[in-house]
Amino acid sequence: MMEEQKDVLVLAIESSCDETAAAVVKNGRTVLSNVISSQIALHTLYGGVVPEIASRKHIEKINQVIEAALSEAEITLSDVDAIGVTYGPGLVGALLVGVAEAKAIAYAAKKPLIGVHHIEGHIAANFIEHPELEPPFLSLVVSGGHTHLVYVKDYGKYEIIGRTRDDAAGEAFDKVARAIGLGYPGGPKIDKVSKEGNAQAISFPRAHVEGAAYDFSFSGVKSAVLNYINACKMKGEDYNQADVAASFQKAVTDVLVANAMHAVKEFKADKFVIAGGVAANSALRSAMRSACEEHEVRLYYPSLVYCTDNAAMIGVAAYYEYLAGTRHGWDLNAVPNLKLGERYE
Ligand code: KG4
Ligand code: ZN
């Protein structure tokens, strides 16, 4: 008789930015719990994430969040097979809270410790709700800190084929939202107000990086929006907030989709995955759906809760690292500018 495979349970911790999160993931695909303590309300007072406040809030919340994740999953620490934690990239003080906590738990409970790259987590979020999805595939990772086109060769094996030369897509959303008086967090607010606006109203630039077909640049479109609203103010005219938001959003999503489809053609891809906070954008999702249909490529994206920062995605990535034999030592540190595919030694 075949011996039954034992389940692998990962307790995962994420604290790289402004969400304190813990989750329990079974066999890399089933989320038993996904607890997120968001600091958004706190940072809204300052119009953006204040790193020191983020660290302090993480240290205050992390144990309660982990306790809730274990109890919602109806397990105890002794049932866990490994501890996964985001160790970069992100805000150093914020990352250190999660890393120190994960090390303490792993040490005390004698469990393997697995450091996870935050972007690897965002991509892995797609495995949760798409059991049939397996590498290789192409991926567009669009978050507050990153805009990458990535060829995912295998679990844990990445080739970055394009990246932003300046602002990340989410960063551009956040800055433009602030400039047009929508406040923080900008992405969801621009998404919402754009539904009332005309995306053809204003023609903002679509930047293409010479000689690097997969790279992005969003500082030009951001400046164009700022110039547009300043010009209106100088003339004593009001601008239409919804039209500016919708036209900006269209300029950004047009470039994201164009570069993504260029890569689809070159790589002859049959699967495309979008990931990260900006993957929650309704205009991007719908433009990618049409483009992928036209190019006969299957599109995958996570539910909204798995697009923005969460620990379930870190648990999924940690599971595949666990299978690949990744184990980190007690010297694991936070690496704020960790590169995708780079190993901490
Ligand atoms: O992945 P994420 O939660 O954190 C990082 O790793 O950066 O992404 C946060 C970013 C923010 O810039 C936020 O404005 C953006 O994702 N975002 C959105 C939407 N929801 C979140 N951008 C556009 N449309 C949205 N619906
Ligand atoms: Zn993120």
Short mmCIF file of C-alpha atoms and ligand atoms in Angstrom, two decimals:
data_model
loop_
_atom_site.label_atom_id
_atom_site.label_comp_id
_atom_site.label_asym_id
_atom_site.label_seq_id
_atom_site.Cartn_x
_atom_site.Cartn_y
_atom_site.Cartn_z
CA MET A 1 0.00 0.00 0.00
CA MET A 2 1.27 3.50 -0.89
CA GLU A 3 2.20 5.53 2.13
CA GLU A 4 0.01 8.60 2.43
CA GLN A 5 1.90 11.87 1.87
CA LYS A 6 2.00 14.01 4.98
CA ASP A 7 0.62 17.54 4.66
CA VAL A 8 3.14 20.38 4.80
CA LEU A 9 1.98 23.34 6.89
CA VAL A 10 3.78 26.67 6.59
CA LEU A 11 3.29 29.53 9.02
CA ALA A 12 4.10 32.69 7.07
CA ILE A 13 4.84 36.24 8.22
CA GLU A 14 4.81 39.43 6.13
CA SER A 15 5.77 42.89 7.44
CA SER A 16 7.65 44.57 4.58
CA CYS A 17 5.50 47.69 4.35
CA ASP A 18 2.27 48.75 6.03
CA GLU A 19 0.43 45.47 6.62
CA THR A 20 1.23 43.19 9.56
CA ALA A 21 0.22 39.77 8.27
CA ALA A 22 0.39 36.08 9.16
CA ALA A 23 -1.08 33.05 7.44
CA VAL A 24 -1.11 29.27 7.50
CA VAL A 25 -0.84 27.54 4.12
CA LYS A 26 -1.25 23.80 3.49
CA ASN A 27 0.76 22.11 0.74
CA GLY A 28 1.46 25.42 -0.96
CA ARG A 29 -2.02 25.84 -2.39
CA THR A 30 -4.60 25.83 0.40
CA VAL A 31 -4.94 28.84 2.68
CA LEU A 32 -6.05 27.77 6.16
CA SER A 33 -5.90 31.32 7.50
CA ASN A 34 -4.88 34.74 6.24
CA VAL A 35 -4.82 37.48 8.88
CA ILE A 36 -3.98 41.06 7.93
CA SER A 37 -3.71 44.01 10.28
CA SER A 38 -3.70 47.05 8.03
CA GLN A 39 -2.09 50.32 9.02
CA ILE A 40 -3.68 52.25 6.17
CA ALA A 41 -5.88 54.40 8.43
CA LEU A 42 -2.83 55.40 10.48
CA HIS A 43 -0.66 56.38 7.49
CA THR A 44 -3.56 58.20 5.78
CA LEU A 45 -3.09 60.93 8.39
CA TYR A 46 0.36 61.62 6.89
CA GLY A 47 -0.54 61.07 3.21
CA GLY A 48 1.73 58.04 2.85
CA VAL A 49 3.62 55.31 4.70
CA VAL A 50 5.82 56.67 7.51
CA PRO A 51 8.53 53.99 7.94
CA GLU A 52 9.13 54.43 11.66
CA ILE A 53 5.42 54.38 12.46
CA ALA A 54 5.10 51.22 10.34
CA SER A 55 7.85 49.43 12.35
CA ARG A 56 6.33 50.41 15.67
CA LYS A 57 2.89 49.24 14.62
CA HIS A 58 4.31 45.92 13.37
CA ILE A 59 5.98 45.20 16.72
CA GLU A 60 2.75 46.03 18.52
CA LYS A 61 0.55 43.79 16.36
CA ILE A 62 2.68 40.88 15.20
CA ASN A 63 2.07 38.41 18.03
CA GLN A 64 -1.70 38.90 17.98
CA VAL A 65 -1.75 38.45 14.20
CA ILE A 66 0.25 35.20 14.41
CA GLU A 67 -1.91 33.90 17.24
CA ALA A 68 -5.03 34.66 15.19
CA ALA A 69 -3.57 32.92 12.12
CA LEU A 70 -2.81 29.76 14.11
CA SER A 71 -6.16 29.70 15.84
CA GLU A 72 -8.16 30.35 12.64
CA ALA A 73 -6.27 27.49 11.01
CA GLU A 74 -7.11 25.39 14.09
CA ILE A 75 -3.53 24.33 14.60
CA THR A 76 -0.77 24.98 17.12
CA LEU A 77 2.85 25.86 16.50
CA SER A 78 3.88 22.24 16.95
CA ASP A 79 1.82 21.25 13.86
CA VAL A 80 3.79 23.65 11.66
CA ASP A 81 6.51 22.24 9.34
CA ALA A 82 8.29 25.50 8.51
CA ILE A 83 8.26 29.23 9.19
CA GLY A 84 8.31 31.47 6.10
CA VAL A 85 9.05 35.18 6.30
CA THR A 86 9.55 38.09 3.91
CA TYR A 87 13.16 39.28 4.31
CA GLY A 88 13.22 41.79 1.42
CA PRO A 89 12.71 44.01 -0.41
CA GLY A 90 10.88 46.57 1.70
CA LEU A 91 11.33 49.04 4.54
CA VAL A 92 14.23 47.84 6.65
CA GLY A 93 12.70 48.59 10.05
CA ALA A 94 9.43 46.96 9.00
CA LEU A 95 11.15 43.86 7.60
CA LEU A 96 13.29 43.47 10.74
CA VAL A 97 10.19 43.01 12.90
CA GLY A 98 8.96 40.05 10.82
CA VAL A 99 12.41 38.52 10.42
CA ALA A 100 13.23 38.76 14.14
CA GLU A 101 9.84 37.28 15.04
CA ALA A 102 10.19 34.41 12.54
CA LYS A 103 13.69 33.62 13.79
CA ALA A 104 12.59 33.62 17.41
CA ILE A 105 9.67 31.28 16.68
CA ALA A 106 11.70 28.97 14.46
CA TYR A 107 14.48 28.79 17.06
CA ALA A 108 12.21 28.19 20.02
CA ALA A 109 9.97 25.67 18.23
CA LYS A 110 12.90 24.01 16.36
CA LYS A 111 11.35 24.57 12.94
CA PRO A 112 13.09 25.30 9.63
CA LEU A 113 13.31 28.99 8.73
CA ILE A 114 12.67 30.07 5.13
CA GLY A 115 13.26 33.64 3.98
CA VAL A 116 11.07 34.68 1.06
CA HIS A 117 11.46 37.42 -1.55
CA HIS A 118 8.38 39.67 -1.40
CA ILE A 119 7.91 39.69 -5.19
CA GLU A 120 8.21 35.91 -5.32
CA GLY A 121 5.29 35.99 -2.88
CA HIS A 122 3.22 38.30 -5.10
CA ILE A 123 3.69 35.97 -8.08
CA ALA A 124 2.95 32.91 -5.92
CA ALA A 125 -0.37 34.47 -4.85
CA ASN A 126 -1.69 33.21 -8.18
CA PHE A 127 -1.20 29.56 -7.17
CA ILE A 128 -3.80 29.87 -4.40
CA GLU A 129 -6.90 30.14 -6.56
CA HIS A 130 -5.62 28.54 -9.78
CA PRO A 131 -4.72 24.94 -8.93
CA GLU A 132 -3.97 24.20 -12.59
CA LEU A 133 -1.42 27.02 -12.88
CA GLU A 134 2.19 25.81 -13.10
CA PRO A 135 5.36 27.41 -14.50
CA PRO A 136 6.62 28.26 -17.02
CA PHE A 137 4.69 31.49 -17.54
CA LEU A 138 5.18 35.21 -18.05
CA SER A 139 4.30 37.59 -15.26
CA LEU A 140 3.74 41.31 -14.81
CA VAL A 141 4.45 42.33 -11.23
CA VAL A 142 3.03 45.77 -10.48
CA SER A 143 3.16 47.06 -6.92
CA GLY A 144 3.98 50.18 -4.94
CA GLY A 145 7.69 49.46 -5.18
CA HIS A 146 8.08 47.36 -8.35
CA THR A 147 7.15 47.09 -11.97
CA HIS A 148 8.74 44.00 -13.45
CA LEU A 149 8.10 41.75 -16.40
CA VAL A 150 9.29 38.35 -15.24
CA TYR A 151 9.71 35.04 -17.02
CA VAL A 152 8.97 32.39 -14.42
CA LYS A 153 10.88 29.36 -15.69
CA ASP A 154 10.04 27.13 -12.77
CA TYR A 155 9.07 27.42 -9.10
CA GLY A 156 11.65 29.78 -7.59
CA LYS A 157 13.40 30.37 -10.94
CA TYR A 158 12.97 33.86 -12.34
CA GLU A 159 14.36 35.90 -15.18
CA ILE A 160 13.56 39.62 -15.06
CA ILE A 161 13.07 40.67 -18.69
CA GLY A 162 11.83 44.23 -18.08
CA ARG A 163 11.65 46.73 -15.26
CA THR A 164 10.81 50.36 -14.57
CA ARG A 165 13.58 52.89 -15.06
CA ASP A 166 12.09 55.29 -12.50
CA ASP A 167 8.77 55.18 -10.61
CA ALA A 168 6.91 51.95 -9.99
CA ALA A 169 3.36 51.86 -11.38
CA GLY A 170 1.79 51.93 -7.89
CA GLU A 171 4.06 54.78 -6.87
CA ALA A 172 2.83 56.80 -9.88
CA PHE A 173 -0.79 56.08 -8.88
CA ASP A 174 -0.07 57.20 -5.31
CA LYS A 175 1.71 60.41 -6.38
CA VAL A 176 -0.92 61.41 -8.92
CA ALA A 177 -3.71 60.69 -6.43
CA ARG A 178 -2.07 63.02 -3.94
CA ALA A 179 -1.62 65.73 -6.60
CA ILE A 180 -5.29 65.66 -7.62
CA GLY A 181 -6.48 65.68 -4.02
CA LEU A 182 -7.56 62.06 -3.65
CA GLY A 183 -5.07 61.24 -0.87
CA TYR A 184 -3.62 57.93 0.24
CA PRO A 185 -3.79 55.10 -0.74
CA GLY A 186 -3.91 56.42 -4.27
CA GLY A 187 -4.37 53.32 -6.42
CA PRO A 188 -7.81 52.23 -5.21
CA LYS A 189 -9.04 55.85 -5.16
CA ILE A 190 -7.95 56.52 -8.76
CA ASP A 191 -9.51 53.21 -9.79
CA LYS A 192 -12.83 54.23 -8.24
CA VAL A 193 -13.02 57.85 -9.40
CA SER A 194 -11.90 56.87 -12.94
CA LYS A 195 -15.18 55.04 -13.40
CA GLU A 196 -16.87 58.49 -13.48
CA GLY A 197 -14.32 59.99 -15.87
CA ASN A 198 -13.48 60.00 -19.57
CA ALA A 199 -10.20 58.18 -20.27
CA GLN A 200 -9.90 59.90 -23.66
CA ALA A 201 -10.34 63.42 -22.21
CA ILE A 202 -6.64 64.26 -21.86
CA SER A 203 -3.78 62.78 -23.83
CA PHE A 204 -0.98 61.89 -21.40
CA PRO A 205 2.29 60.40 -22.74
CA ARG A 206 2.89 56.66 -23.12
CA ALA A 207 6.62 56.27 -22.56
CA HIS A 208 8.61 53.64 -24.41
CA VAL A 209 12.20 53.10 -23.36
CA GLU A 210 14.49 53.20 -26.43
CA GLY A 211 16.20 49.91 -27.07
CA ALA A 212 14.50 48.15 -24.14
CA ALA A 213 11.08 47.01 -25.32
CA TYR A 214 10.11 45.48 -21.98
CA ASP A 215 11.18 48.35 -19.73
CA PHE A 216 8.87 51.00 -18.32
CA SER A 217 9.08 54.65 -17.33
CA PHE A 218 6.31 56.38 -15.42
CA SER A 219 7.94 59.61 -14.30
CA GLY A 220 6.98 61.31 -17.60
CA VAL A 221 3.26 60.61 -17.28
CA LYS A 222 3.36 61.66 -13.63
CA SER A 223 5.03 64.99 -14.55
CA ALA A 224 2.54 65.49 -17.40
CA VAL A 225 -0.34 65.19 -14.93
CA LEU A 226 1.31 67.66 -12.56
CA ASN A 227 1.94 70.11 -15.43
CA TYR A 228 -1.64 69.75 -16.61
CA ILE A 229 -3.16 70.57 -13.21
CA ASN A 230 -0.68 73.42 -12.64
CA ALA A 231 -1.56 74.91 -16.03
CA CYS A 232 -5.27 74.76 -15.12
CA LYS A 233 -4.59 76.43 -11.77
CA MET A 234 -2.51 79.21 -13.46
CA LYS A 235 -5.41 79.93 -15.78
CA GLY A 236 -7.75 79.97 -12.80
CA GLU A 237 -9.65 77.03 -14.28
CA ASP A 238 -10.96 73.94 -12.53
CA TYR A 239 -9.87 70.60 -13.87
CA ASN A 240 -12.09 67.56 -13.95
CA GLN A 241 -10.64 65.21 -11.32
CA ALA A 242 -12.31 62.10 -12.72
CA ASP A 243 -11.14 62.84 -16.29
CA VAL A 244 -7.54 63.40 -15.11
CA ALA A 245 -7.65 60.17 -13.07
CA ALA A 246 -9.16 58.13 -15.93
CA SER A 247 -6.78 59.55 -18.55
CA PHE A 248 -3.74 58.94 -16.33
CA GLN A 249 -4.88 55.41 -15.53
CA LYS A 250 -5.37 54.71 -19.24
CA ALA A 251 -1.88 56.01 -20.07
CA VAL A 252 -0.30 53.71 -17.45
CA THR A 253 -2.35 50.61 -18.25
CA ASP A 254 -1.84 51.04 -22.02
CA VAL A 255 1.93 50.78 -21.58
CA LEU A 256 1.70 47.88 -19.12
CA VAL A 257 -0.50 45.93 -21.53
CA ALA A 258 1.55 46.82 -24.63
CA ASN A 259 4.86 45.66 -23.12
CA ALA A 260 3.21 42.56 -21.67
CA MET A 261 1.79 41.57 -25.06
CA HIS A 262 5.09 42.27 -26.77
CA ALA A 263 6.69 39.77 -24.38
CA VAL A 264 3.86 37.27 -24.99
CA LYS A 265 4.64 37.33 -28.71
CA GLU A 266 8.41 37.06 -28.31
CA PHE A 267 8.25 34.28 -25.71
CA LYS A 268 5.32 32.55 -27.44
CA ALA A 269 3.74 32.39 -24.00
CA ASP A 270 0.46 30.59 -23.44
CA LYS A 271 -0.02 31.68 -19.81
CA PHE A 272 0.21 35.19 -18.37
CA VAL A 273 0.05 36.10 -14.69
CA ILE A 274 -0.46 39.54 -13.16
CA ALA A 275 0.51 40.19 -9.54
CA GLY A 276 1.00 42.91 -6.92
CA GLY A 277 -1.18 45.71 -5.59
CA VAL A 278 -1.79 47.34 -8.98
CA ALA A 279 -3.06 43.98 -10.31
CA ALA A 280 -6.16 44.90 -8.28
CA ASN A 281 -6.83 47.75 -10.74
CA SER A 282 -10.09 47.15 -12.56
CA ALA A 283 -8.99 48.92 -15.78
CA LEU A 284 -5.75 46.90 -15.93
CA ARG A 285 -7.60 43.64 -15.31
CA SER A 286 -10.11 44.37 -18.02
CA ALA A 287 -7.52 45.60 -20.57
CA MET A 288 -5.40 42.51 -19.87
CA ARG A 289 -8.45 40.26 -20.31
CA SER A 290 -9.13 41.70 -23.79
CA ALA A 291 -5.48 41.67 -24.85
CA CYS A 292 -4.91 38.10 -23.66
CA GLU A 293 -8.05 36.95 -25.44
CA GLU A 294 -6.83 38.57 -28.64
CA HIS A 295 -3.39 36.96 -28.29
CA GLU A 296 -4.88 33.61 -27.25
CA VAL A 297 -3.04 33.50 -23.98
CA ARG A 298 -4.64 32.38 -20.73
CA LEU A 299 -4.72 35.17 -18.13
CA TYR A 300 -4.45 34.64 -14.37
CA TYR A 301 -4.81 37.14 -11.55
CA PRO A 302 -5.53 36.80 -7.84
CA SER A 303 -8.62 37.99 -5.93
CA LEU A 304 -8.20 41.49 -4.55
CA VAL A 305 -7.16 40.29 -1.08
CA TYR A 306 -4.24 38.31 -2.57
CA CYS A 307 -3.14 41.19 -4.87
CA THR A 308 -2.16 43.58 -2.11
CA ASP A 309 0.25 42.59 0.67
CA ASN A 310 -0.69 39.47 2.62
CA ALA A 311 1.10 36.54 4.25
CA ALA A 312 -0.72 33.72 2.43
CA MET A 313 1.30 34.50 -0.71
CA ILE A 314 4.51 34.32 1.36
CA GLY A 315 3.39 30.93 2.68
CA VAL A 316 2.89 29.64 -0.87
CA ALA A 317 6.32 30.85 -2.01
CA ALA A 318 7.90 29.45 1.19
CA TYR A 319 6.36 26.04 0.48
CA TYR A 320 8.03 25.82 -2.95
CA GLU A 321 11.32 27.01 -1.43
CA TYR A 322 10.86 24.34 1.26
CA LEU A 323 10.45 21.65 -1.40
CA ALA A 324 13.55 22.99 -3.19
CA GLY A 325 15.52 22.60 0.06
CA THR A 326 15.92 26.28 0.95
CA ARG A 327 16.74 26.68 4.66
CA HIS A 328 17.99 29.91 6.18
CA GLY A 329 20.34 30.12 9.14
CA TRP A 330 20.11 32.07 12.37
CA ASP A 331 22.04 34.87 10.68
CA LEU A 332 19.15 35.69 8.29
CA ASN A 333 18.88 39.46 8.00
CA ALA A 334 16.46 41.93 6.42
CA VAL A 335 17.64 42.93 2.92
CA PRO A 336 15.77 46.10 1.90
CA ASN A 337 16.94 46.02 -1.74
CA LEU A 338 16.94 42.25 -2.25
CA LYS A 339 16.99 41.31 -5.94
CA LEU A 340 14.63 38.68 -7.31
CA GLY A 341 16.43 35.38 -7.74
CA GLU A 342 19.27 36.46 -5.45
CA ARG A 343 20.07 34.17 -2.54
CA TYR A 344 21.01 35.29 0.93
CA GLU A 345 24.15 33.44 1.96
O1 KG4 B 1 1.69 45.01 -3.49
P1 KG4 B 1 1.35 46.14 -2.62
O2 KG4 B 1 0.24 45.97 -1.62
O3 KG4 B 1 2.59 46.64 -1.83
C1 KG4 B 1 3.87 46.68 -2.39
O4 KG4 B 1 4.53 45.61 -2.43
O5 KG4 B 1 4.24 47.80 -2.84
O6 KG4 B 1 1.01 47.35 -3.60
C2 KG4 B 1 0.60 48.58 -3.10
C3 KG4 B 1 0.37 49.48 -4.30
C4 KG4 B 1 0.06 50.91 -3.92
O7 KG4 B 1 0.84 51.77 -4.71
C5 KG4 B 1 -1.42 51.04 -4.25
O8 KG4 B 1 -1.80 52.37 -4.59
C6 KG4 B 1 -1.54 50.10 -5.42
O9 KG4 B 1 -0.74 49.00 -5.07
N1 KG4 B 1 -2.93 49.66 -5.63
C7 KG4 B 1 -3.65 49.96 -6.73
C8 KG4 B 1 -4.94 49.42 -6.54
N2 KG4 B 1 -4.97 48.81 -5.32
C9 KG4 B 1 -3.71 48.97 -4.79
N3 KG4 B 1 -3.30 50.63 -7.84
C10 KG4 B 1 -4.24 50.80 -8.79
N4 KG4 B 1 -5.50 50.33 -8.67
C11 KG4 B 1 -5.90 49.65 -7.57
N5 KG4 B 1 -7.16 49.19 -7.47
ZN ZN B 2 3.73 44.01 -2.03
#
